mmCIF file of C-alpha atoms and ligand atoms in Angstrom:
data_model
loop_
_atom_site.group_PDB
_atom_site.id
_atom_site.type_symbol
_atom_site.label_atom_id
_atom_site.label_comp_id
_atom_site.label_asym_id
_atom_site.label_seq_id
_atom_site.Cartn_x
_atom_site.Cartn_y
_atom_site.Cartn_z
ATOM 1 C CA MET A 1 -0.149 -0.031 -0.195
ATOM 2 C CA ALA A 2 1.082 3.610 -0.892
ATOM 3 C CA LEU A 3 2.742 5.373 2.250
ATOM 4 C CA ARG A 4 0.527 8.177 3.375
ATOM 5 C CA LEU A 5 1.604 11.566 5.301
ATOM 6 C CA GLY A 6 1.997 10.941 8.925
ATOM 7 C CA ASP A 7 2.878 7.056 8.322
ATOM 8 C CA GLU A 8 6.000 6.232 9.723
ATOM 9 C CA ALA A 9 8.854 5.722 7.026
ATOM 10 C CA PRO A 10 9.729 2.227 6.990
ATOM 11 C CA ASN A 11 13.421 1.289 8.060
ATOM 12 C CA PHE A 12 15.287 -0.887 6.104
ATOM 13 C CA SER A 13 19.033 -1.821 5.825
ATOM 14 C CA ALA A 14 20.917 -1.453 2.578
ATOM 15 C CA ASP A 15 24.282 -1.049 0.575
ATOM 16 C CA THR A 16 25.116 2.627 -0.520
ATOM 17 C CA THR A 17 27.879 4.312 -2.393
ATOM 18 C CA GLU A 18 28.846 5.430 1.366
ATOM 19 C CA GLY A 19 28.565 1.696 2.810
ATOM 20 C CA LYS A 20 25.916 -0.227 4.537
ATOM 21 C CA ILE A 21 23.202 1.679 6.339
ATOM 22 C CA ASP A 22 20.300 1.104 8.675
ATOM 23 C CA PHE A 23 18.118 3.818 7.662
ATOM 24 C CA HIS A 24 16.721 5.128 10.825
ATOM 25 C CA GLN A 25 19.855 5.128 12.386
ATOM 26 C CA TRP A 26 21.459 6.816 9.389
ATOM 27 C CA LEU A 27 18.726 9.626 9.844
ATOM 28 C CA GLY A 28 19.471 10.048 13.468
ATOM 29 C CA ASN A 29 17.364 12.743 15.148
ATOM 30 C CA GLY A 30 17.129 15.012 11.992
ATOM 31 C CA TRP A 31 15.289 15.262 8.768
ATOM 32 C CA GLY A 32 15.623 13.100 5.641
ATOM 33 C CA ILE A 33 14.665 13.342 1.988
ATOM 34 C CA LEU A 34 14.595 10.032 0.269
ATOM 35 C CA PHE A 35 14.276 10.251 -3.607
ATOM 36 C CA SER A 36 14.261 7.545 -6.037
ATOM 37 C CA HIS A 37 15.245 8.364 -9.958
ATOM 38 C CA PRO A 38 14.617 5.806 -12.577
ATOM 39 C CA ALA A 39 18.259 4.748 -13.626
ATOM 40 C CA ASP A 40 21.869 5.400 -13.585
ATOM 41 C CA PHE A 41 23.932 7.077 -16.721
ATOM 42 C CA THR A 42 20.565 8.605 -17.470
ATOM 43 C CA PRO A 43 20.477 12.347 -18.412
ATOM 44 C CA VAL A 44 17.751 13.720 -16.271
ATOM 45 C CA CYS A 45 19.079 11.915 -13.364
ATOM 46 C CA THR A 46 22.420 12.895 -13.850
ATOM 47 C CA THR A 47 21.405 16.487 -13.491
ATOM 48 C CA GLU A 48 19.230 15.933 -10.135
ATOM 49 C CA LEU A 49 21.690 14.071 -8.469
ATOM 50 C CA GLY A 50 24.325 17.120 -9.234
ATOM 51 C CA ALA A 51 21.570 19.734 -8.223
ATOM 52 C CA ALA A 52 20.972 17.899 -4.563
ATOM 53 C CA ALA A 53 24.873 17.932 -4.281
ATOM 54 C CA LYS A 54 25.399 21.539 -4.954
ATOM 55 C CA LEU A 55 22.622 22.289 -2.630
ATOM 56 C CA LYS A 56 24.010 20.377 0.202
ATOM 57 C CA PRO A 57 25.327 23.257 2.340
ATOM 58 C CA GLU A 58 21.521 24.714 2.343
ATOM 59 C CA PHE A 59 20.413 21.152 3.250
ATOM 60 C CA ASP A 60 23.027 20.866 6.075
ATOM 61 C CA LYS A 61 22.122 24.303 7.269
ATOM 62 C CA ARG A 62 18.177 22.948 7.816
ATOM 63 C CA GLY A 63 19.357 19.652 9.368
ATOM 64 C CA VAL A 64 18.525 17.694 6.473
ATOM 65 C CA LYS A 65 20.201 14.778 5.121
ATOM 66 C CA CYS A 66 19.598 13.482 1.453
ATOM 67 C CA ILE A 67 19.817 10.052 0.222
ATOM 68 C CA ALA A 68 19.099 8.571 -3.481
ATOM 69 C CA ILE A 69 17.944 5.243 -4.475
ATOM 70 C CA SER A 70 17.785 3.418 -7.920
ATOM 71 C CA VAL A 71 17.256 -0.346 -8.554
ATOM 72 C CA ASP A 72 20.424 -0.264 -10.154
ATOM 73 C CA PRO A 73 23.527 -2.001 -8.441
ATOM 74 C CA LEU A 74 26.115 -0.560 -6.363
ATOM 75 C CA SER A 75 28.758 -1.178 -9.093
ATOM 76 C CA ALA A 76 26.672 0.859 -11.453
ATOM 77 C CA HIS A 77 26.233 3.851 -8.821
ATOM 78 C CA GLN A 78 30.041 3.839 -8.402
ATOM 79 C CA GLY A 79 30.792 3.909 -11.915
ATOM 80 C CA TRP A 80 28.210 6.688 -12.648
ATOM 81 C CA ILE A 81 29.414 9.220 -9.598
ATOM 82 C CA PRO A 82 32.566 10.415 -11.452
ATOM 83 C CA ASP A 83 30.155 11.386 -14.653
ATOM 84 C CA ILE A 84 27.670 13.330 -12.438
ATOM 85 C CA ASN A 85 30.877 15.088 -10.683
ATOM 86 C CA GLU A 86 32.275 15.627 -14.250
ATOM 87 C CA THR A 87 29.435 16.955 -16.070
ATOM 88 C CA GLN A 88 27.629 18.896 -13.171
ATOM 89 C CA ARG A 89 30.823 20.256 -11.902
ATOM 90 C CA CYS A 90 30.211 19.115 -8.179
ATOM 91 C CA SER A 91 31.452 16.455 -5.921
ATOM 92 C CA MET A 92 28.823 13.893 -4.862
ATOM 93 C CA ASN A 93 28.561 14.110 -1.021
ATOM 94 C CA PHE A 94 25.461 11.804 -0.290
ATOM 95 C CA PRO A 95 24.984 8.412 -0.581
ATOM 96 C CA ILE A 96 23.005 6.529 -3.222
ATOM 97 C CA ILE A 97 21.116 3.090 -2.224
ATOM 98 C CA ALA A 98 21.740 0.210 -4.478
ATOM 99 C CA ASP A 99 18.468 -1.700 -4.913
ATOM 100 C CA PRO A 100 18.878 -4.275 -7.262
ATOM 101 C CA ASP A 101 16.222 -6.646 -5.362
ATOM 102 C CA ARG A 102 13.870 -3.938 -5.379
ATOM 103 C CA LEU A 103 13.121 -4.446 -1.733
ATOM 104 C CA VAL A 104 13.175 -0.610 -0.292
ATOM 105 C CA SER A 105 11.592 0.580 -3.585
ATOM 106 C CA SER A 106 8.335 -2.081 -3.237
ATOM 107 C CA MET A 107 8.469 -0.864 0.368
ATOM 108 C CA TYR A 108 8.206 2.617 -0.654
ATOM 109 C CA ASP A 109 5.958 1.781 -3.710
ATOM 110 C CA MET A 110 8.206 3.604 -6.114
ATOM 111 C CA ILE A 111 7.553 1.400 -9.204
ATOM 112 C CA HIS A 112 4.437 2.379 -10.549
ATOM 113 C CA PRO A 113 3.682 -0.699 -13.193
ATOM 114 C CA ASN A 114 1.452 1.583 -15.493
ATOM 115 C CA ALA A 115 4.147 4.148 -15.929
ATOM 116 C CA ASP A 116 7.103 1.254 -16.206
ATOM 117 C CA ALA A 117 7.259 -2.029 -15.254
ATOM 118 C CA THR A 118 10.726 -2.047 -13.975
ATOM 119 C CA PHE A 119 12.231 1.172 -12.929
ATOM 120 C CA THR A 120 11.416 3.477 -9.924
ATOM 121 C CA VAL A 121 9.443 6.714 -10.952
ATOM 122 C CA ARG A 122 10.891 9.995 -9.509
ATOM 123 C CA SER A 123 9.535 9.552 -5.754
ATOM 124 C CA VAL A 124 10.357 11.934 -3.085
ATOM 125 C CA PHE A 125 9.599 11.328 0.702
ATOM 126 C CA ILE A 126 10.289 14.274 3.288
ATOM 127 C CA ILE A 127 10.698 12.616 6.532
ATOM 128 C CA GLY A 128 10.818 14.310 10.092
ATOM 129 C CA PRO A 129 12.870 13.806 13.270
ATOM 130 C CA ASP A 130 10.058 11.348 14.411
ATOM 131 C CA LYS A 131 10.686 9.406 11.256
ATOM 132 C CA LYS A 132 6.985 10.279 9.847
ATOM 133 C CA VAL A 133 6.263 10.926 6.248
ATOM 134 C CA LYS A 134 5.876 14.669 5.931
ATOM 135 C CA LEU A 135 5.575 15.198 2.278
ATOM 136 C CA THR A 136 5.513 12.729 -0.851
ATOM 137 C CA LEU A 137 5.925 13.863 -4.422
ATOM 138 C CA THR A 138 5.942 11.917 -7.523
ATOM 139 C CA TYR A 139 7.154 12.726 -10.540
ATOM 140 C CA PRO A 140 7.599 11.112 -13.955
ATOM 141 C CA ALA A 141 10.526 9.852 -15.550
ATOM 142 C CA SER A 142 10.606 12.949 -18.250
ATOM 143 C CA THR A 143 10.480 15.669 -15.605
ATOM 144 C CA GLY A 144 13.372 16.446 -13.339
ATOM 145 C CA ARG A 145 12.623 17.868 -10.034
ATOM 146 C CA ASN A 146 13.159 21.398 -8.605
ATOM 147 C CA PHE A 147 15.317 20.911 -5.893
ATOM 148 C CA LEU A 148 14.981 24.656 -4.493
ATOM 149 C CA GLU A 149 11.392 23.923 -4.313
ATOM 150 C CA LEU A 150 12.336 21.043 -1.621
ATOM 151 C CA LEU A 151 14.293 23.471 0.289
ATOM 152 C CA ARG A 152 11.097 25.722 0.511
ATOM 153 C CA VAL A 153 9.064 22.999 1.504
ATOM 154 C CA ILE A 154 11.327 22.157 4.212
ATOM 155 C CA ASP A 155 11.510 25.789 5.523
ATOM 156 C CA SER A 156 7.732 25.618 5.687
ATOM 157 C CA LEU A 157 7.508 22.228 7.462
ATOM 158 C CA GLN A 158 9.979 23.154 9.959
ATOM 159 C CA LEU A 159 8.440 26.551 10.365
ATOM 160 C CA THR A 160 4.827 25.061 10.800
ATOM 161 C CA ALA A 161 6.036 22.379 13.108
ATOM 162 C CA LYS A 162 6.893 25.126 15.669
ATOM 163 C CA TYR A 163 4.577 27.840 15.439
ATOM 164 C CA LYS A 164 0.600 27.889 14.481
ATOM 165 C CA VAL A 165 1.270 28.961 11.254
ATOM 166 C CA ALA A 166 0.654 27.488 7.584
ATOM 167 C CA THR A 167 2.417 29.243 4.451
ATOM 168 C CA PRO A 168 0.392 30.756 1.506
ATOM 169 C CA ALA A 169 0.602 29.724 -2.235
ATOM 170 C CA ASN A 170 4.424 30.570 -3.569
ATOM 171 C CA TRP A 171 5.612 31.366 -0.129
ATOM 172 C CA GLU A 172 9.441 31.801 0.466
ATOM 173 C CA HIS A 173 11.536 32.260 3.759
ATOM 174 C CA GLY A 174 10.875 35.426 5.158
ATOM 175 C CA GLN A 175 7.566 35.937 3.695
ATOM 176 C CA ASP A 176 4.215 36.698 5.616
ATOM 177 C CA CYS A 177 2.398 33.495 7.123
ATOM 178 C CA ILE A 178 -1.158 32.486 7.537
ATOM 179 C CA ILE A 179 -2.388 32.074 10.907
ATOM 180 C CA THR A 180 -4.026 28.617 11.315
ATOM 181 C CA PRO A 181 -7.719 28.852 11.809
ATOM 182 C CA ALA A 182 -7.607 26.920 14.848
ATOM 183 C CA VAL A 183 -6.066 30.278 16.492
ATOM 184 C CA LYS A 184 -8.870 32.578 17.911
ATOM 185 C CA ASP A 185 -8.723 36.192 17.217
ATOM 186 C CA ALA A 186 -8.181 36.533 20.855
ATOM 187 C CA GLU A 187 -4.962 34.448 21.090
ATOM 188 C CA ILE A 188 -3.306 36.090 18.391
ATOM 189 C CA ALA A 189 -1.489 39.096 20.576
ATOM 190 C CA ALA A 190 -0.010 36.693 22.751
ATOM 191 C CA LEU A 191 1.001 34.321 20.077
ATOM 192 C CA PHE A 192 2.066 36.636 17.343
ATOM 193 C CA PRO A 193 3.730 39.696 18.877
ATOM 194 C CA LYS A 194 4.907 40.844 15.569
ATOM 195 C CA GLY A 195 1.058 41.618 14.575
ATOM 196 C CA ALA A 196 -1.245 40.616 12.685
ATOM 197 C CA ARG A 197 -3.282 41.445 9.175
ATOM 198 C CA HIS A 198 -7.016 40.417 8.916
ATOM 199 C CA VAL A 199 -8.070 40.099 5.527
ATOM 200 C CA LYS A 200 -11.278 37.961 6.172
ATOM 201 C CA PRO A 201 -12.020 36.340 9.249
ATOM 202 C CA TYR A 202 -10.403 33.234 8.319
ATOM 203 C CA LEU A 203 -7.548 34.745 6.488
ATOM 204 C CA ARG A 204 -5.242 36.221 8.587
ATOM 205 C CA TYR A 205 -1.395 37.106 8.195
ATOM 206 C CA THR A 206 1.360 37.695 10.480
ATOM 207 C CA PRO A 207 5.052 38.177 9.592
ATOM 208 C CA GLN A 208 7.062 34.971 9.676
ATOM 209 C CA PRO A 209 7.622 34.333 13.541
ATOM 210 C CA ASN A 210 11.328 33.128 13.164
ATOM 211 C CA ALA A 211 12.736 35.528 10.620
HETATM 212 C C1 BEZ B 301 17.021 10.475 -17.395
HETATM 213 O O1 BEZ B 301 17.032 10.603 -16.265
HETATM 214 O O2 BEZ B 301 17.186 11.109 -18.200
HETATM 215 C C2 BEZ B 301 15.525 9.524 -17.595
HETATM 216 C C3 BEZ B 301 15.445 8.412 -17.383
HETATM 217 C C4 BEZ B 301 14.311 7.278 -17.785
HETATM 218 C C5 BEZ B 301 13.642 7.626 -18.854
HETATM 219 C C6 BEZ B 301 13.632 9.107 -19.413
HETATM 220 C C7 BEZ B 301 14.731 10.051 -18.807
#
């Protein structure tokens, strides 16, 4: 069955380009992004891994570890990394899981047989420090993902885990947030000392509390 938001991210042990891991132990107490790609030595995947590697300082700042996976064996991952480094002008700095038996891919429902019988689609799972799934995304093989969008979502997830706010369409770090509907008007002054803007009874903005 597909994983849903709030489900525990299943644990597994697997070989990766940085050694064997127990997934939950590897995550530790931080956030994680597990993302699949269809196959090694393919053009879009090459650009995606390079984009994620170049953003590692941004993921680190937010306490987020990235890990990729495909159904290719470890030897293929190891052979491909020099190409990623060369063509994307980066240095691969996070592990790629080898899943030739499709154990992890099946656990995370990353193979969508009506799209492709064999290869993983472009799945993304953002996992919180409680090991619960906080976000899922599924892209087709033909569309590379936007890793800046993943950072933006992480910013929203980390903010909304701490404060009684939600983030509006196209929100970016530093912009006004929406006060969640459960907060009563009478509570706003105490919860949001930076003030509030009431547009409708259900649409109330406040400056980002932690910016
Ligand atoms: C790619 O990463 O370029 C790719 C992989 C599978 C199908 C199509 C494109």
